[in-house]
């Protein structure tokens, strides 16, 4: 399974290009499935939360980004870059430079 989107969308620049899924699969000899935090959260809500009884919903949360996930017609939407529910990184201005919160 290819996880190229993980290597492209890093907020920690020195980890860009590092594919944690490959490392974990080789280290533990197990299949590894990776999701971004918003998609993982909406999957959990769909399986264990209020989403169990809903076929269409959006799950939003505020963390290092405004994120979330989307369930449509009972299926989790991932989008082209596996970030269908992600809205934006939160940029903050600190004295002398901008940074990501």
PDB file of N, CA and C in Angstrom, residues 1-78:
ATOM      1  N   UNK A   1       0.851  -1.180   0.000  1.00  0.00           N
ATOM      2  CA  UNK A   1       0.000   0.000   0.000  1.00  0.00           C
ATOM      3  C   UNK A   1       0.891   1.236   0.000  1.00  0.00           C
ATOM      4  N   UNK A   2       0.526   2.225  -0.779  1.00  0.00           N
ATOM      5  CA  UNK A   2       1.328   3.439  -0.878  1.00  0.00           C
ATOM      6  C   UNK A   2       0.777   4.520   0.050  1.00  0.00           C
ATOM      7  N   UNK A   3       1.680   5.158   0.750  1.00  0.00           N
ATOM      8  CA  UNK A   3       1.303   6.244   1.658  1.00  0.00           C
ATOM      9  C   UNK A   3       2.022   7.525   1.263  1.00  0.00           C
ATOM     10  N   UNK A   4       2.091   7.827  -0.041  1.00  0.00           N
ATOM     11  CA  UNK A   4       2.814   9.007  -0.497  1.00  0.00           C
ATOM     12  C   UNK A   4       2.276  10.288   0.115  1.00  0.00           C
ATOM     13  N   UNK A   5       0.968  10.350   0.381  1.00  0.00           N
ATOM     14  CA  UNK A   5       0.387  11.563   0.954  1.00  0.00           C
ATOM     15  C   UNK A   5       0.968  11.863   2.326  1.00  0.00           C
ATOM     16  N   UNK A   6       1.396  10.837   3.062  1.00  0.00           N
ATOM     17  CA  UNK A   6       1.979  11.062   4.387  1.00  0.00           C
ATOM     18  C   UNK A   6       3.295  11.806   4.257  1.00  0.00           C
ATOM     19  N   UNK A   7       4.064  11.468   3.251  1.00  0.00           N
ATOM     20  CA  UNK A   7       5.359  12.100   3.066  1.00  0.00           C
ATOM     21  C   UNK A   7       5.233  13.515   2.526  1.00  0.00           C
ATOM     22  N   UNK A   8       4.128  13.841   1.894  1.00  0.00           N
ATOM     23  CA  UNK A   8       3.958  15.154   1.290  1.00  0.00           C
ATOM     24  C   UNK A   8       3.381  16.179   2.258  1.00  0.00           C
ATOM     25  N   UNK A   9       2.631  15.743   3.255  1.00  0.00           N
ATOM     26  CA  UNK A   9       1.901  16.670   4.105  1.00  0.00           C
ATOM     27  C   UNK A   9       2.396  16.591   5.540  1.00  0.00           C
ATOM     28  N   UNK A  10       3.608  16.981   5.736  1.00  0.00           N
ATOM     29  CA  UNK A  10       4.201  16.968   7.071  1.00  0.00           C
ATOM     30  C   UNK A  10       4.283  18.397   7.597  1.00  0.00           C
ATOM     31  N   UNK A  11       3.924  18.602   8.827  1.00  0.00           N
ATOM     32  CA  UNK A  11       4.109  19.910   9.449  1.00  0.00           C
ATOM     33  C   UNK A  11       5.444  19.977  10.166  1.00  0.00           C
ATOM     34  N   UNK A  12       6.112  18.852  10.301  1.00  0.00           N
ATOM     35  CA  UNK A  12       7.457  18.807  10.878  1.00  0.00           C
ATOM     36  C   UNK A  12       8.402  18.538   9.713  1.00  0.00           C
ATOM     37  N   UNK A  13       9.070  19.595   9.234  1.00  0.00           N
ATOM     38  CA  UNK A  13       9.807  19.504   7.978  1.00  0.00           C
ATOM     39  C   UNK A  13      10.898  18.443   7.975  1.00  0.00           C
ATOM     40  N   UNK A  14      11.538  18.188   9.088  1.00  0.00           N
ATOM     41  CA  UNK A  14      12.622  17.200   9.072  1.00  0.00           C
ATOM     42  C   UNK A  14      12.107  15.763   8.951  1.00  0.00           C
ATOM     43  N   UNK A  15      10.807  15.558   9.077  1.00  0.00           N
ATOM     44  CA  UNK A  15      10.230  14.230   8.866  1.00  0.00           C
ATOM     45  C   UNK A  15       9.720  14.031   7.442  1.00  0.00           C
ATOM     46  N   UNK A  16       9.782  15.074   6.621  1.00  0.00           N
ATOM     47  CA  UNK A  16       9.321  14.955   5.245  1.00  0.00           C
ATOM     48  C   UNK A  16      10.078  13.835   4.543  1.00  0.00           C
ATOM     49  N   UNK A  17       9.352  12.958   3.910  1.00  0.00           N
ATOM     50  CA  UNK A  17       9.952  11.835   3.203  1.00  0.00           C
ATOM     51  C   UNK A  17      10.060  10.574   4.027  1.00  0.00           C
ATOM     52  N   UNK A  18       9.868  10.676   5.333  1.00  0.00           N
ATOM     53  CA  UNK A  18       9.943   9.504   6.209  1.00  0.00           C
ATOM     54  C   UNK A  18       8.604   8.783   6.175  1.00  0.00           C
ATOM     55  N   UNK A  19       8.613   7.527   5.811  1.00  0.00           N
ATOM     56  CA  UNK A  19       7.375   6.753   5.708  1.00  0.00           C
ATOM     57  C   UNK A  19       7.274   5.812   6.901  1.00  0.00           C
ATOM     58  N   UNK A  20       6.572   6.247   7.919  1.00  0.00           N
ATOM     59  CA  UNK A  20       6.453   5.479   9.158  1.00  0.00           C
ATOM     60  C   UNK A  20       5.756   4.139   8.927  1.00  0.00           C
ATOM     61  N   UNK A  21       4.832   4.073   7.982  1.00  0.00           N
ATOM     62  CA  UNK A  21       4.133   2.809   7.711  1.00  0.00           C
ATOM     63  C   UNK A  21       5.109   1.736   7.259  1.00  0.00           C
ATOM     64  N   UNK A  22       6.026   2.081   6.361  1.00  0.00           N
ATOM     65  CA  UNK A  22       7.026   1.109   5.905  1.00  0.00           C
ATOM     66  C   UNK A  22       7.893   0.619   7.054  1.00  0.00           C
ATOM     67  N   UNK A  23       8.323   1.541   7.902  1.00  0.00           N
ATOM     68  CA  UNK A  23       9.182   1.177   9.034  1.00  0.00           C
ATOM     69  C   UNK A  23       8.445   0.240   9.988  1.00  0.00           C
ATOM     70  N   UNK A  24       7.196   0.557  10.308  1.00  0.00           N
ATOM     71  CA  UNK A  24       6.425  -0.282  11.227  1.00  0.00           C
ATOM     72  C   UNK A  24       6.133  -1.656  10.633  1.00  0.00           C
ATOM     73  N   UNK A  25       5.795  -1.704   9.351  1.00  0.00           N
ATOM     74  CA  UNK A  25       5.532  -2.997   8.712  1.00  0.00           C
ATOM     75  C   UNK A  25       6.762  -3.892   8.746  1.00  0.00           C
ATOM     76  N   UNK A  26       7.924  -3.309   8.462  1.00  0.00           N
ATOM     77  CA  UNK A  26       9.168  -4.094   8.472  1.00  0.00           C
ATOM     78  C   UNK A  26       9.566  -4.487   9.891  1.00  0.00           C
ATOM     79  N   UNK A  27       9.378  -3.589  10.841  1.00  0.00           N
ATOM     80  CA  UNK A  27       9.792  -3.856  12.225  1.00  0.00           C
ATOM     81  C   UNK A  27       8.939  -4.919  12.904  1.00  0.00           C
ATOM     82  N   UNK A  28       7.644  -4.921  12.626  1.00  0.00           N
ATOM     83  CA  UNK A  28       6.727  -5.813  13.324  1.00  0.00           C
ATOM     84  C   UNK A  28       6.151  -6.921  12.451  1.00  0.00           C
ATOM     85  N   UNK A  29       6.544  -6.957  11.184  1.00  0.00           N
ATOM     86  CA  UNK A  29       6.061  -7.963  10.243  1.00  0.00           C
ATOM     87  C   UNK A  29       4.531  -8.056  10.266  1.00  0.00           C
ATOM     88  N   UNK A  30       3.902  -6.894  10.223  1.00  0.00           N
ATOM     89  CA  UNK A  30       2.443  -6.788  10.227  1.00  0.00           C
ATOM     90  C   UNK A  30       2.028  -5.732   9.209  1.00  0.00           C
ATOM     91  N   UNK A  31       0.815  -5.888   8.679  1.00  0.00           N
ATOM     92  CA  UNK A  31       0.269  -4.843   7.819  1.00  0.00           C
ATOM     93  C   UNK A  31      -0.054  -3.621   8.663  1.00  0.00           C
ATOM     94  N   UNK A  32       0.247  -2.451   8.151  1.00  0.00           N
ATOM     95  CA  UNK A  32      -0.023  -1.196   8.844  1.00  0.00           C
ATOM     96  C   UNK A  32      -0.923  -0.349   7.952  1.00  0.00           C
ATOM     97  N   UNK A  33      -1.989   0.163   8.514  1.00  0.00           N
ATOM     98  CA  UNK A  33      -2.903   1.028   7.796  1.00  0.00           C
ATOM     99  C   UNK A  33      -2.863   2.384   8.474  1.00  0.00           C
ATOM    100  N   UNK A  34      -2.637   3.419   7.706  1.00  0.00           N
ATOM    101  CA  UNK A  34      -2.490   4.751   8.277  1.00  0.00           C
ATOM    102  C   UNK A  34      -3.597   5.664   7.779  1.00  0.00           C
ATOM    103  N   UNK A  35      -4.061   6.521   8.672  1.00  0.00           N
ATOM    104  CA  UNK A  35      -5.044   7.541   8.341  1.00  0.00           C
ATOM    105  C   UNK A  35      -4.594   8.837   8.988  1.00  0.00           C
ATOM    106  N   UNK A  36      -5.029   9.950   8.430  1.00  0.00           N
ATOM    107  CA  UNK A  36      -4.764  11.195   9.140  1.00  0.00           C
ATOM    108  C   UNK A  36      -5.692  11.267  10.351  1.00  0.00           C
ATOM    109  N   UNK A  37      -5.437  12.204  11.240  1.00  0.00           N
ATOM    110  CA  UNK A  37      -6.181  12.242  12.505  1.00  0.00           C
ATOM    111  C   UNK A  37      -7.675  12.474  12.308  1.00  0.00           C
ATOM    112  N   UNK A  38      -8.049  13.321  11.359  1.00  0.00           N
ATOM    113  CA  UNK A  38      -9.468  13.581  11.128  1.00  0.00           C
ATOM    114  C   UNK A  38     -10.215  12.371  10.603  1.00  0.00           C
ATOM    115  N   UNK A  39      -9.594  11.663   9.674  1.00  0.00           N
ATOM    116  CA  UNK A  39     -10.224  10.460   9.132  1.00  0.00           C
ATOM    117  C   UNK A  39     -10.300   9.372  10.193  1.00  0.00           C
ATOM    118  N   UNK A  40      -9.244   9.226  10.988  1.00  0.00           N
ATOM    119  CA  UNK A  40      -9.265   8.236  12.069  1.00  0.00           C
ATOM    120  C   UNK A  40     -10.374   8.558  13.074  1.00  0.00           C
ATOM    121  N   UNK A  41     -10.553   9.845  13.375  1.00  0.00           N
ATOM    122  CA  UNK A  41     -11.594  10.247  14.324  1.00  0.00           C
ATOM    123  C   UNK A  41     -12.989   9.950  13.782  1.00  0.00           C
ATOM    124  N   UNK A  42     -13.216  10.223  12.502  1.00  0.00           N
ATOM    125  CA  UNK A  42     -14.545   9.968  11.943  1.00  0.00           C
ATOM    126  C   UNK A  42     -14.810   8.463  11.835  1.00  0.00           C
ATOM    127  N   UNK A  43     -13.776   7.664  11.590  1.00  0.00           N
ATOM    128  CA  UNK A  43     -13.948   6.210  11.580  1.00  0.00           C
ATOM    129  C   UNK A  43     -14.345   5.722  12.972  1.00  0.00           C
ATOM    130  N   UNK A  44     -13.681   6.229  14.003  1.00  0.00           N
ATOM    131  CA  UNK A  44     -14.019   5.840  15.377  1.00  0.00           C
ATOM    132  C   UNK A  44     -15.451   6.241  15.719  1.00  0.00           C
ATOM    133  N   UNK A  45     -15.842   7.445  15.318  1.00  0.00           N
ATOM    134  CA  UNK A  45     -17.213   7.900  15.582  1.00  0.00           C
ATOM    135  C   UNK A  45     -18.222   7.027  14.836  1.00  0.00           C
ATOM    136  N   UNK A  46     -17.879   6.634  13.625  1.00  0.00           N
ATOM    137  CA  UNK A  46     -18.766   5.782  12.819  1.00  0.00           C
ATOM    138  C   UNK A  46     -18.916   4.397  13.438  1.00  0.00           C
ATOM    139  N   UNK A  47     -17.832   3.856  13.982  1.00  0.00           N
ATOM    140  CA  UNK A  47     -17.868   2.504  14.541  1.00  0.00           C
ATOM    141  C   UNK A  47     -18.397   2.439  15.969  1.00  0.00           C
ATOM    142  N   UNK A  48     -18.082   3.472  16.781  1.00  0.00           N
ATOM    143  CA  UNK A  48     -18.358   3.369  18.219  1.00  0.00           C
ATOM    144  C   UNK A  48     -19.214   4.491  18.796  1.00  0.00           C
ATOM    145  N   UNK A  49     -19.421   5.570  18.063  1.00  0.00           N
ATOM    146  CA  UNK A  49     -20.119   6.726  18.616  1.00  0.00           C
ATOM    147  C   UNK A  49     -21.495   6.939  18.014  1.00  0.00           C
ATOM    148  N   UNK A  50     -21.925   8.185  18.044  1.00  0.00           N
ATOM    149  CA  UNK A  50     -23.233   8.564  17.513  1.00  0.00           C
ATOM    150  C   UNK A  50     -23.345   8.218  16.032  1.00  0.00           C
ATOM    151  N   UNK A  51     -22.215   8.216  15.332  1.00  0.00           N
ATOM    152  CA  UNK A  51     -22.216   7.922  13.903  1.00  0.00           C
ATOM    153  C   UNK A  51     -22.667   6.519  13.547  1.00  0.00           C
ATOM    154  N   UNK A  52     -22.775   5.638  14.542  1.00  0.00           N
ATOM    155  CA  UNK A  52     -23.253   4.277  14.271  1.00  0.00           C
ATOM    156  C   UNK A  52     -24.656   4.287  13.673  1.00  0.00           C
ATOM    157  N   UNK A  53     -25.437   5.292  14.029  1.00  0.00           N
ATOM    158  CA  UNK A  53     -26.816   5.322  13.546  1.00  0.00           C
ATOM    159  C   UNK A  53     -27.047   6.396  12.469  1.00  0.00           C
ATOM    160  N   UNK A  54     -25.960   6.970  11.960  1.00  0.00           N
ATOM    161  CA  UNK A  54     -26.069   8.000  10.924  1.00  0.00           C
ATOM    162  C   UNK A  54     -25.371   7.547   9.644  1.00  0.00           C
ATOM    163  N   UNK A  55     -25.966   7.831   8.509  1.00  0.00           N
ATOM    164  CA  UNK A  55     -25.334   7.513   7.226  1.00  0.00           C
ATOM    165  C   UNK A  55     -24.576   8.685   6.634  1.00  0.00           C
ATOM    166  N   UNK A  56     -24.887   9.894   7.094  1.00  0.00           N
ATOM    167  CA  UNK A  56     -24.226  11.095   6.589  1.00  0.00           C
ATOM    168  C   UNK A  56     -23.915  12.004   7.766  1.00  0.00           C
ATOM    169  N   UNK A  57     -22.646  12.328   7.951  1.00  0.00           N
ATOM    170  CA  UNK A  57     -22.285  13.301   8.975  1.00  0.00           C
ATOM    171  C   UNK A  57     -20.869  13.805   8.760  1.00  0.00           C
ATOM    172  N   UNK A  58     -20.600  14.943   9.368  1.00  0.00           N
ATOM    173  CA  UNK A  58     -19.271  15.552   9.343  1.00  0.00           C
ATOM    174  C   UNK A  58     -18.786  15.628  10.775  1.00  0.00           C
ATOM    175  N   UNK A  59     -17.550  15.242  10.997  1.00  0.00           N
ATOM    176  CA  UNK A  59     -16.935  15.290  12.322  1.00  0.00           C
ATOM    177  C   UNK A  59     -15.858  16.362  12.266  1.00  0.00           C
ATOM    178  N   UNK A  60     -15.951  17.376  13.110  1.00  0.00           N
ATOM    179  CA  UNK A  60     -14.972  18.465  13.142  1.00  0.00           C
ATOM    180  C   UNK A  60     -14.284  18.514  14.490  1.00  0.00           C
ATOM    181  N   UNK A  61     -13.006  18.881  14.466  1.00  0.00           N
ATOM    182  CA  UNK A  61     -12.279  19.093  15.712  1.00  0.00           C
ATOM    183  C   UNK A  61     -11.230  20.173  15.517  1.00  0.00           C
ATOM    184  N   UNK A  62     -10.816  20.746  16.618  1.00  0.00           N
ATOM    185  CA  UNK A  62      -9.811  21.802  16.614  1.00  0.00           C
ATOM    186  C   UNK A  62      -8.584  21.277  17.331  1.00  0.00           C
ATOM    187  N   UNK A  63      -7.481  21.204  16.619  1.00  0.00           N
ATOM    188  CA  UNK A  63      -6.224  20.696  17.174  1.00  0.00           C
ATOM    189  C   UNK A  63      -5.111  21.541  16.574  1.00  0.00           C
ATOM    190  N   UNK A  64      -4.063  20.931  16.047  1.00  0.00           N
ATOM    191  CA  UNK A  64      -3.024  21.702  15.372  1.00  0.00           C
ATOM    192  C   UNK A  64      -3.518  22.211  14.034  1.00  0.00           C
ATOM    193  N   UNK A  65      -4.659  21.732  13.635  1.00  0.00           N
ATOM    194  CA  UNK A  65      -5.335  22.238  12.451  1.00  0.00           C
ATOM    195  C   UNK A  65      -6.835  22.148  12.702  1.00  0.00           C
ATOM    196  N   UNK A  66      -7.599  22.783  11.858  1.00  0.00           N
ATOM    197  CA  UNK A  66      -9.038  22.586  11.906  1.00  0.00           C
ATOM    198  C   UNK A  66      -9.273  21.363  11.039  1.00  0.00           C
ATOM    199  N   UNK A  67      -9.637  20.280  11.673  1.00  0.00           N
ATOM    200  CA  UNK A  67      -9.706  19.025  10.941  1.00  0.00           C
ATOM    201  C   UNK A  67     -11.038  18.354  11.097  1.00  0.00           C
ATOM    202  N   UNK A  68     -11.099  17.210  10.516  1.00  0.00           N
ATOM    203  CA  UNK A  68     -12.311  16.433  10.625  1.00  0.00           C
ATOM    204  C   UNK A  68     -12.377  15.363   9.573  1.00  0.00           C
ATOM    205  N   UNK A  69     -13.525  14.752   9.494  1.00  0.00           N
ATOM    206  CA  UNK A  69     -13.757  13.699   8.528  1.00  0.00           C
ATOM    207  C   UNK A  69     -15.191  13.744   8.062  1.00  0.00           C
ATOM    208  N   UNK A  70     -15.461  13.044   6.980  1.00  0.00           N
ATOM    209  CA  UNK A  70     -16.779  13.063   6.368  1.00  0.00           C
ATOM    210  C   UNK A  70     -17.247  11.633   6.121  1.00  0.00           C
ATOM    211  N   UNK A  71     -18.481  11.351   6.525  1.00  0.00           N
ATOM    212  CA  UNK A  71     -19.136  10.094   6.172  1.00  0.00           C
ATOM    213  C   UNK A  71     -20.310  10.462   5.277  1.00  0.00           C
ATOM    214  N   UNK A  72     -20.341   9.860   4.103  1.00  0.00           N
ATOM    215  CA  UNK A  72     -21.417  10.112   3.149  1.00  0.00           C
ATOM    216  C   UNK A  72     -21.969   8.779   2.671  1.00  0.00           C
ATOM    217  N   UNK A  73     -23.257   8.611   2.805  1.00  0.00           N
ATOM    218  CA  UNK A  73     -23.932   7.381   2.402  1.00  0.00           C
ATOM    219  C   UNK A  73     -23.288   6.155   3.064  1.00  0.00           C
ATOM    220  N   UNK A  74     -22.864   6.340   4.319  1.00  0.00           N
ATOM    221  CA  UNK A  74     -22.293   5.248   5.097  1.00  0.00           C
ATOM    222  C   UNK A  74     -20.818   4.991   4.883  1.00  0.00           C
ATOM    223  N   UNK A  75     -20.208   5.677   3.913  1.00  0.00           N
ATOM    224  CA  UNK A  75     -18.788   5.474   3.612  1.00  0.00           C
ATOM    225  C   UNK A  75     -17.954   6.660   4.064  1.00  0.00           C
ATOM    226  N   UNK A  76     -16.744   6.378   4.538  1.00  0.00           N
ATOM    227  CA  UNK A  76     -15.806   7.436   4.905  1.00  0.00           C
ATOM    228  C   UNK A  76     -15.191   7.988   3.624  1.00  0.00           C
ATOM    229  N   UNK A  77     -15.277   9.304   3.450  1.00  0.00           N
ATOM    230  CA  UNK A  77     -14.661   9.943   2.289  1.00  0.00           C
ATOM    231  C   UNK A  77     -13.220  10.300   2.632  1.00  0.00           C
ATOM    232  N   UNK A  78     -12.310  10.010   1.734  1.00  0.00           N
ATOM    233  CA  UNK A  78     -10.903  10.308   1.973  1.00  0.00           C
ATOM    234  C   UNK A  78     -10.397  11.430   1.069  1.00  0.00           C
TER     235      UNK A  78
END
